Amino acid sequence: MGLYTVVITGASGSAYGLRLVEQLVLGGHEVTVTMTDAGRDVTSYELGFDLPMEEPANGLKGYLELGKDAPLRYACANDLFDPIASGSHRVDAMVVAPASMGFVGAVASGLANNLPERAADVMLKERRPLILVPRETPLSLVHLRNLTSLAEAGAVVVPASPAFYQKPQSLDDMVNFVVGKVLDVLGVDHGLFERWGE
Ligand SMILES: Cc1cc2nc3c(=O)[nH]c(=O)nc-3n(C[C@H](O)[C@H](O)[C@H](O)COP(=O)(O)O)c2cc1C
């Protein structure tokens, strides 16, 4: 089973990151979750879910209806002593969903100012999979250049752009499509959408 890190930043669409966490944990994988301050605020606004700062892992498990023993760990965004801040810690892949343009810019510049930025920096320097799910529109030249830098450094960019050929019936279907594409990149089996031609 895999070891994954999922970062939720303050871009719109924390539903993507949370669905991804749910799917990975249900698939038996170990997941470390970290949310930026803006990620927590936007999640509260969009989903009505306030991450409790006392026992955040249990709060997430409760929200996602995962069992108490689910292999989910929460790392505080300001804790630079967390294992994911070091390249010597084993992580199979890291996904940032959604990824704000601020986060993309910070990682493209190598800032590593907080745990999510440092963890992404580590994935790039260790040549491990880093998947970004950016959410912004329209994209400025600065955004495009930063995303290009990160793609050149090895990141995989999976834009939060649900498809309509799937004939989505609900927001859930649209979230599932984007999360399914991320799981495809990770090589993790899922049944989140029907595959074209099947
Ligand atoms: C309701 C709301 C929605 C936002 N949506 C986006 C977005 O889709 N993309 C983006 O890049 N920033 C968005 N932002 C702005 C980011 O939250 C802001 O740039 C923040 O500083 C990002 O910080 P972080 O990268 O540390 O999470 C949004 C902010 C709010 C309040």
mmCIF file of N, CA and C in Angstrom, residues 89-190:
data_model
loop_
_atom_site.group_PDB
_atom_site.id
_atom_site.type_symbol
_atom_site.label_atom_id
_atom_site.label_comp_id
_atom_site.label_asym_id
_atom_site.label_seq_id
_atom_site.Cartn_x
_atom_site.Cartn_y
_atom_site.Cartn_z
ATOM 1 N N HIS A 89 12.331 10.948 4.644
ATOM 2 C CA HIS A 89 11.049 10.303 4.959
ATOM 3 C C HIS A 89 10.464 9.729 3.677
ATOM 4 N N ARG A 90 9.941 8.494 3.758
ATOM 5 C CA ARG A 90 9.409 7.872 2.535
ATOM 6 C C ARG A 90 7.997 8.357 2.228
ATOM 7 N N VAL A 91 7.815 8.888 1.029
ATOM 8 C CA VAL A 91 6.480 9.268 0.541
ATOM 9 C C VAL A 91 6.433 8.833 -0.914
ATOM 10 N N ASP A 92 5.370 8.143 -1.321
ATOM 11 C CA ASP A 92 5.313 7.669 -2.711
ATOM 12 C C ASP A 92 4.916 8.781 -3.672
ATOM 13 N N ALA A 93 4.015 9.654 -3.245
ATOM 14 C CA ALA A 93 3.590 10.763 -4.110
ATOM 15 C C ALA A 93 2.889 11.797 -3.256
ATOM 16 N N MET A 94 2.900 13.032 -3.765
ATOM 17 C CA MET A 94 2.210 14.132 -3.073
ATOM 18 C C MET A 94 1.278 14.802 -4.076
ATOM 19 N N VAL A 95 0.076 15.093 -3.608
ATOM 20 C CA VAL A 95 -0.908 15.763 -4.465
ATOM 21 C C VAL A 95 -1.342 17.051 -3.782
ATOM 22 N N VAL A 96 -1.377 18.135 -4.551
ATOM 23 C CA VAL A 96 -1.868 19.413 -4.025
ATOM 24 C C VAL A 96 -3.183 19.695 -4.736
ATOM 25 N N ALA A 97 -4.286 19.546 -4.008
ATOM 26 C CA ALA A 97 -5.612 19.642 -4.626
ATOM 27 C C ALA A 97 -6.601 20.309 -3.669
ATOM 28 N N PRO A 98 -7.030 21.518 -3.964
ATOM 29 C CA PRO A 98 -6.657 22.338 -5.097
ATOM 30 C C PRO A 98 -5.352 23.078 -4.807
ATOM 31 N N ALA A 99 -4.666 23.478 -5.875
ATOM 32 C CA ALA A 99 -3.431 24.252 -5.718
ATOM 33 C C ALA A 99 -3.713 25.702 -6.086
ATOM 34 N N SER A 100 -3.478 26.592 -5.132
ATOM 35 C CA SER A 100 -3.685 28.025 -5.401
ATOM 36 C C SER A 100 -2.523 28.555 -6.246
ATOM 37 N N MET A 101 -2.754 29.663 -6.902
ATOM 38 C CA MET A 101 -1.684 30.286 -7.680
ATOM 39 C C MET A 101 -0.579 30.800 -6.766
ATOM 40 N N GLY A 102 -0.960 31.169 -5.537
ATOM 41 C CA GLY A 102 0.044 31.591 -4.563
ATOM 42 C C GLY A 102 0.988 30.440 -4.239
ATOM 43 N N PHE A 103 0.410 29.263 -4.029
ATOM 44 C CA PHE A 103 1.217 28.077 -3.718
ATOM 45 C C PHE A 103 2.113 27.715 -4.897
ATOM 46 N N VAL A 104 1.525 27.722 -6.091
ATOM 47 C CA VAL A 104 2.269 27.387 -7.311
ATOM 48 C C VAL A 104 3.464 28.341 -7.458
ATOM 49 N N GLY A 105 3.209 29.637 -7.232
ATOM 50 C CA GLY A 105 4.280 30.624 -7.352
ATOM 51 C C GLY A 105 5.369 30.403 -6.316
ATOM 52 N N ALA A 106 4.953 30.101 -5.087
ATOM 53 C CA ALA A 106 5.929 29.900 -4.012
ATOM 54 C C ALA A 106 6.809 28.684 -4.304
ATOM 55 N N VAL A 107 6.191 27.597 -4.763
ATOM 56 C CA VAL A 107 6.989 26.383 -5.023
ATOM 57 C C VAL A 107 7.863 26.578 -6.265
ATOM 58 N N ALA A 108 7.327 27.282 -7.263
ATOM 59 C CA ALA A 108 8.124 27.543 -8.476
ATOM 60 C C ALA A 108 9.353 28.385 -8.136
ATOM 61 N N SER A 109 9.250 29.192 -7.058
ATOM 62 C CA SER A 109 10.382 30.031 -6.647
ATOM 63 C C SER A 109 11.237 29.361 -5.586
ATOM 64 N N GLY A 110 10.851 28.165 -5.173
ATOM 65 C CA GLY A 110 11.640 27.439 -4.172
ATOM 66 C C GLY A 110 11.594 28.056 -2.785
ATOM 67 N N LEU A 111 10.476 28.716 -2.427
ATOM 68 C CA LEU A 111 10.445 29.437 -1.155
ATOM 69 C C LEU A 111 10.478 28.527 0.075
ATOM 70 N N ALA A 112 9.668 27.465 0.065
ATOM 71 C CA ALA A 112 9.632 26.511 1.193
ATOM 72 C C ALA A 112 9.408 27.205 2.536
ATOM 73 N N ASN A 113 8.472 28.146 2.549
ATOM 74 C CA ASN A 113 8.206 28.942 3.744
ATOM 75 C C ASN A 113 7.361 28.248 4.802
ATOM 76 N N ASN A 114 6.618 27.235 4.408
ATOM 77 C CA ASN A 114 5.805 26.499 5.377
ATOM 78 C C ASN A 114 5.856 25.016 5.005
ATOM 79 N N LEU A 115 5.174 24.174 5.773
ATOM 80 C CA LEU A 115 5.315 22.724 5.550
ATOM 81 C C LEU A 115 4.846 22.290 4.157
ATOM 82 N N PRO A 116 3.668 22.737 3.681
ATOM 83 C CA PRO A 116 3.261 22.297 2.338
ATOM 84 C C PRO A 116 4.263 22.715 1.255
ATOM 85 N N GLU A 117 4.769 23.944 1.343
ATOM 86 C CA GLU A 117 5.741 24.401 0.337
ATOM 87 C C GLU A 117 7.037 23.598 0.427
ATOM 88 N N ARG A 118 7.498 23.369 1.646
ATOM 89 C CA ARG A 118 8.731 22.595 1.834
ATOM 90 C C ARG A 118 8.526 21.143 1.353
ATOM 91 N N ALA A 119 7.381 20.556 1.668
ATOM 92 C CA ALA A 119 7.137 19.161 1.270
ATOM 93 C C ALA A 119 7.116 19.041 -0.256
ATOM 94 N N ALA A 120 6.543 20.036 -0.930
ATOM 95 C CA ALA A 120 6.530 20.015 -2.405
ATOM 96 C C ALA A 120 7.950 20.157 -2.946
ATOM 97 N N ASP A 121 8.714 21.061 -2.314
ATOM 98 C CA ASP A 121 10.115 21.269 -2.688
ATOM 99 C C ASP A 121 10.904 19.963 -2.560
ATOM 100 N N VAL A 122 10.630 19.232 -1.481
ATOM 101 C CA VAL A 122 11.314 17.951 -1.249
ATOM 102 C C VAL A 122 10.964 16.956 -2.356
ATOM 103 N N MET A 123 9.698 16.890 -2.727
ATOM 104 C CA MET A 123 9.292 15.942 -3.780
ATOM 105 C C MET A 123 10.053 16.240 -5.067
ATOM 106 N N LEU A 124 10.197 17.528 -5.393
ATOM 107 C CA LEU A 124 10.906 17.892 -6.632
ATOM 108 C C LEU A 124 12.392 17.536 -6.539
ATOM 109 N N LYS A 125 13.010 17.872 -5.415
ATOM 110 C CA LYS A 125 14.468 17.613 -5.324
ATOM 111 C C LYS A 125 14.755 16.124 -5.266
ATOM 112 N N GLU A 126 13.824 15.343 -4.693
ATOM 113 C CA GLU A 126 14.031 13.895 -4.613
ATOM 114 C C GLU A 126 13.539 13.182 -5.869
ATOM 115 N N ARG A 127 13.038 13.958 -6.828
ATOM 116 C CA ARG A 127 12.503 13.381 -8.084
ATOM 117 C C ARG A 127 11.386 12.371 -7.814
ATOM 118 N N ARG A 128 10.522 12.741 -6.863
ATOM 119 C CA ARG A 128 9.345 11.898 -6.579
ATOM 120 C C ARG A 128 8.112 12.564 -7.165
ATOM 121 N N PRO A 129 7.029 11.788 -7.384
ATOM 122 C CA PRO A 129 5.852 12.370 -8.049
ATOM 123 C C PRO A 129 5.188 13.489 -7.235
ATOM 124 N N LEU A 130 5.035 14.631 -7.894
ATOM 125 C CA LEU A 130 4.301 15.767 -7.320
ATOM 126 C C LEU A 130 3.206 16.119 -8.321
ATOM 127 N N ILE A 131 1.966 16.019 -7.873
ATOM 128 C CA ILE A 131 0.827 16.283 -8.756
ATOM 129 C C ILE A 131 0.118 17.534 -8.265
ATOM 130 N N LEU A 132 -0.065 18.470 -9.172
ATOM 131 C CA LEU A 132 -0.722 19.737 -8.829
ATOM 132 C C LEU A 132 -2.064 19.803 -9.530
ATOM 133 N N VAL A 133 -3.089 20.198 -8.769
ATOM 134 C CA VAL A 133 -4.425 20.384 -9.342
ATOM 135 C C VAL A 133 -4.755 21.876 -9.222
ATOM 136 N N PRO A 134 -4.248 22.687 -10.166
ATOM 137 C CA PRO A 134 -4.461 24.134 -10.051
ATOM 138 C C PRO A 134 -5.914 24.504 -10.328
ATOM 139 N N ARG A 135 -6.362 25.570 -9.647
ATOM 140 C CA ARG A 135 -7.727 26.072 -9.894
ATOM 141 C C ARG A 135 -7.646 27.590 -9.935
ATOM 142 N N GLU A 136 -7.686 28.101 -11.116
ATOM 143 C CA GLU A 136 -7.763 29.546 -11.310
ATOM 144 C C GLU A 136 -8.195 29.785 -12.750
ATOM 145 N N THR A 137 -8.932 30.855 -12.999
ATOM 146 C CA THR A 137 -9.265 31.213 -14.367
ATOM 147 C C THR A 137 -9.663 32.676 -14.423
ATOM 148 N N PRO A 138 -9.213 33.471 -15.407
ATOM 149 C CA PRO A 138 -8.223 33.061 -16.409
ATOM 150 C C PRO A 138 -6.846 32.981 -15.779
ATOM 151 N N LEU A 139 -5.908 32.407 -16.514
ATOM 152 C CA LEU A 139 -4.538 32.282 -16.020
ATOM 153 C C LEU A 139 -3.692 33.421 -16.585
ATOM 154 N N SER A 140 -2.962 34.103 -15.709
ATOM 155 C CA SER A 140 -2.060 35.161 -16.184
ATOM 156 C C SER A 140 -0.776 34.525 -16.717
ATOM 157 N N LEU A 141 0.027 35.350 -17.374
ATOM 158 C CA LEU A 141 1.312 34.843 -17.862
ATOM 159 C C LEU A 141 2.178 34.366 -16.693
ATOM 160 N N VAL A 142 2.073 35.061 -15.554
ATOM 161 C CA VAL A 142 2.839 34.650 -14.363
ATOM 162 C C VAL A 142 2.420 33.241 -13.933
ATOM 163 N N HIS A 143 1.100 33.003 -13.871
ATOM 164 C CA HIS A 143 0.617 31.669 -13.483
ATOM 165 C C HIS A 143 1.133 30.608 -14.454
ATOM 166 N N LEU A 144 1.009 30.925 -15.750
ATOM 167 C CA LEU A 144 1.420 29.950 -16.770
ATOM 168 C C LEU A 144 2.914 29.659 -16.680
ATOM 169 N N ARG A 145 3.696 30.719 -16.449
ATOM 170 C CA ARG A 145 5.158 30.507 -16.354
ATOM 171 C C ARG A 145 5.499 29.664 -15.127
ATOM 172 N N ASN A 146 4.823 29.953 -14.013
ATOM 173 C CA ASN A 146 5.099 29.172 -12.801
ATOM 174 C C ASN A 146 4.723 27.708 -12.991
ATOM 175 N N LEU A 147 3.566 27.468 -13.606
ATOM 176 C CA LEU A 147 3.150 26.077 -13.850
ATOM 177 C C LEU A 147 4.125 25.392 -14.804
ATOM 178 N N THR A 148 4.607 26.129 -15.797
ATOM 179 C CA THR A 148 5.579 25.555 -16.736
ATOM 180 C C THR A 148 6.878 25.198 -16.017
ATOM 181 N N SER A 149 7.346 26.109 -15.141
ATOM 182 C CA SER A 149 8.567 25.810 -14.370
ATOM 183 C C SER A 149 8.405 24.521 -13.576
ATOM 184 N N LEU A 150 7.235 24.385 -12.951
ATOM 185 C CA LEU A 150 7.026 23.196 -12.120
ATOM 186 C C LEU A 150 6.929 21.941 -12.980
ATOM 187 N N ALA A 151 6.283 22.063 -14.152
ATOM 188 C CA ALA A 151 6.224 20.904 -15.055
ATOM 189 C C ALA A 151 7.638 20.546 -15.526
ATOM 190 N N GLU A 152 8.440 21.566 -15.800
ATOM 191 C CA GLU A 152 9.826 21.295 -16.225
ATOM 192 C C GLU A 152 10.626 20.623 -15.104
ATOM 193 N N ALA A 153 10.284 20.966 -13.860
ATOM 194 C CA ALA A 153 10.993 20.375 -12.708
ATOM 195 C C ALA A 153 10.458 18.986 -12.374
ATOM 196 N N GLY A 154 9.425 18.522 -13.097
ATOM 197 C CA GLY A 154 8.951 17.150 -12.905
ATOM 198 C C GLY A 154 7.537 17.005 -12.373
ATOM 199 N N ALA A 155 6.899 18.123 -11.992
ATOM 200 C CA ALA A 155 5.523 18.015 -11.474
ATOM 201 C C ALA A 155 4.564 17.648 -12.606
ATOM 202 N N VAL A 156 3.475 16.981 -12.244
ATOM 203 C CA VAL A 156 2.402 16.688 -13.206
ATOM 204 C C VAL A 156 1.256 17.639 -12.892
ATOM 205 N N VAL A 157 0.817 18.377 -13.909
ATOM 206 C CA VAL A 157 -0.257 19.354 -13.706
ATOM 207 C C VAL A 157 -1.569 18.739 -14.206
ATOM 208 N N VAL A 158 -2.511 18.586 -13.280
ATOM 209 C CA VAL A 158 -3.831 18.005 -13.599
ATOM 210 C C VAL A 158 -4.864 19.080 -13.299
ATOM 211 N N PRO A 159 -5.182 19.939 -14.254
ATOM 212 C CA PRO A 159 -6.094 21.057 -13.947
ATOM 213 C C PRO A 159 -7.464 20.564 -13.466
ATOM 214 N N ALA A 160 -8.054 21.338 -12.574
ATOM 215 C CA ALA A 160 -9.391 20.992 -12.086
ATOM 216 C C ALA A 160 -10.390 21.362 -13.174
ATOM 217 N N SER A 161 -10.457 20.512 -14.205
ATOM 218 C CA SER A 161 -11.378 20.803 -15.314
ATOM 219 C C SER A 161 -12.195 19.556 -15.639
ATOM 220 N N PRO A 162 -13.366 19.448 -15.001
ATOM 221 C CA PRO A 162 -14.218 18.286 -15.218
ATOM 222 C C PRO A 162 -14.679 18.204 -16.676
ATOM 223 N N ALA A 163 -14.880 16.990 -17.182
ATOM 224 C CA ALA A 163 -15.327 16.808 -18.568
ATOM 225 C C ALA A 163 -16.852 16.710 -18.617
ATOM 226 N N PHE A 164 -17.406 17.071 -19.762
ATOM 227 C CA PHE A 164 -18.863 16.996 -19.926
ATOM 228 C C PHE A 164 -19.301 15.798 -20.746
ATOM 229 N N TYR A 165 -18.334 15.134 -21.418
ATOM 230 C CA TYR A 165 -18.711 13.936 -22.188
ATOM 231 C C TYR A 165 -19.123 12.789 -21.269
ATOM 232 N N GLN A 166 -18.822 12.958 -19.974
ATOM 233 C CA GLN A 166 -19.264 11.971 -18.980
ATOM 234 C C GLN A 166 -20.735 12.174 -18.622
ATOM 235 N N LYS A 167 -21.333 13.259 -19.095
ATOM 236 C CA LYS A 167 -22.721 13.631 -18.760
ATOM 237 C C LYS A 167 -22.942 13.655 -17.245
ATOM 238 N N PRO A 168 -22.191 14.511 -16.554
ATOM 239 C CA PRO A 168 -22.321 14.565 -15.089
ATOM 240 C C PRO A 168 -23.735 14.965 -14.673
ATOM 241 N N GLN A 169 -24.223 14.306 -13.630
ATOM 242 C CA GLN A 169 -25.572 14.582 -13.122
ATOM 243 C C GLN A 169 -25.525 15.396 -11.841
ATOM 244 N N SER A 170 -24.358 15.543 -11.280
ATOM 245 C CA SER A 170 -24.256 16.211 -9.975
ATOM 246 C C SER A 170 -22.855 16.791 -9.800
ATOM 247 N N LEU A 171 -22.740 17.640 -8.783
ATOM 248 C CA LEU A 171 -21.414 18.169 -8.430
ATOM 249 C C LEU A 171 -20.474 17.028 -8.056
ATOM 250 N N ASP A 172 -21.028 16.038 -7.388
ATOM 251 C CA ASP A 172 -20.232 14.863 -7.003
ATOM 252 C C ASP A 172 -19.602 14.209 -8.223
ATOM 253 N N ASP A 173 -20.381 14.078 -9.300
ATOM 254 C CA ASP A 173 -19.848 13.459 -10.529
ATOM 255 C C ASP A 173 -18.667 14.272 -11.048
ATOM 256 N N MET A 174 -18.786 15.600 -10.948
ATOM 257 C CA MET A 174 -17.728 16.469 -11.483
ATOM 258 C C MET A 174 -16.471 16.380 -10.614
ATOM 259 N N VAL A 175 -16.673 16.351 -9.317
ATOM 260 C CA VAL A 175 -15.545 16.184 -8.398
ATOM 261 C C VAL A 175 -14.886 14.822 -8.655
ATOM 262 N N ASN A 176 -15.715 13.791 -8.811
ATOM 263 C CA ASN A 176 -15.185 12.437 -9.005
ATOM 264 C C ASN A 176 -14.350 12.336 -10.272
ATOM 265 N N PHE A 177 -14.741 13.064 -11.307
ATOM 266 C CA PHE A 177 -13.983 12.998 -12.560
ATOM 267 C C PHE A 177 -12.564 13.521 -12.346
ATOM 268 N N VAL A 178 -12.451 14.682 -11.718
ATOM 269 C CA VAL A 178 -11.124 15.282 -11.506
ATOM 270 C C VAL A 178 -10.289 14.392 -10.576
ATOM 271 N N VAL A 179 -10.911 13.915 -9.507
ATOM 272 C CA VAL A 179 -10.175 13.070 -8.552
ATOM 273 C C VAL A 179 -9.775 11.749 -9.213
ATOM 274 N N GLY A 180 -10.655 11.223 -10.059
ATOM 275 C CA GLY A 180 -10.331 9.990 -10.791
ATOM 276 C C GLY A 180 -9.115 10.183 -11.690
ATOM 277 N N LYS A 181 -9.019 11.355 -12.327
ATOM 278 C CA LYS A 181 -7.858 11.627 -13.181
ATOM 279 C C LYS A 181 -6.569 11.678 -12.352
ATOM 280 N N VAL A 182 -6.672 12.238 -11.139
ATOM 281 C CA VAL A 182 -5.499 12.259 -10.253
ATOM 282 C C VAL A 182 -5.115 10.829 -9.875
ATOM 283 N N LEU A 183 -6.108 10.010 -9.520
ATOM 284 C CA LEU A 183 -5.821 8.621 -9.131
ATOM 285 C C LEU A 183 -5.216 7.848 -10.304
ATOM 286 N N ASP A 184 -5.655 8.165 -11.522
ATOM 287 C CA ASP A 184 -5.054 7.536 -12.711
ATOM 288 C C ASP A 184 -3.568 7.868 -12.788
ATOM 289 N N VAL A 185 -3.229 9.136 -12.540
ATOM 290 C CA VAL A 185 -1.813 9.529 -12.591
ATOM 291 C C VAL A 185 -1.025 8.791 -11.500
ATOM 292 N N LEU A 186 -1.656 8.613 -10.338
ATOM 293 C CA LEU A 186 -0.988 7.902 -9.239
ATOM 294 C C LEU A 186 -0.904 6.399 -9.507
ATOM 295 N N GLY A 187 -1.733 5.912 -10.453
ATOM 296 C CA GLY A 187 -1.774 4.470 -10.702
ATOM 297 C C GLY A 187 -2.583 3.737 -9.644
ATOM 298 N N VAL A 188 -3.532 4.459 -9.027
ATOM 299 C CA VAL A 188 -4.384 3.857 -7.991
ATOM 300 C C VAL A 188 -5.745 3.519 -8.617
ATOM 301 N N ASP A 189 -6.179 2.269 -8.452
ATOM 302 C CA ASP A 189 -7.477 1.834 -9.002
ATOM 303 C C ASP A 189 -8.619 2.619 -8.390
ATOM 304 N N HIS A 190 -9.643 2.867 -9.196
ATOM 305 C CA HIS A 190 -10.828 3.537 -8.655
ATOM 306 C C HIS A 190 -12.025 3.254 -9.570
#
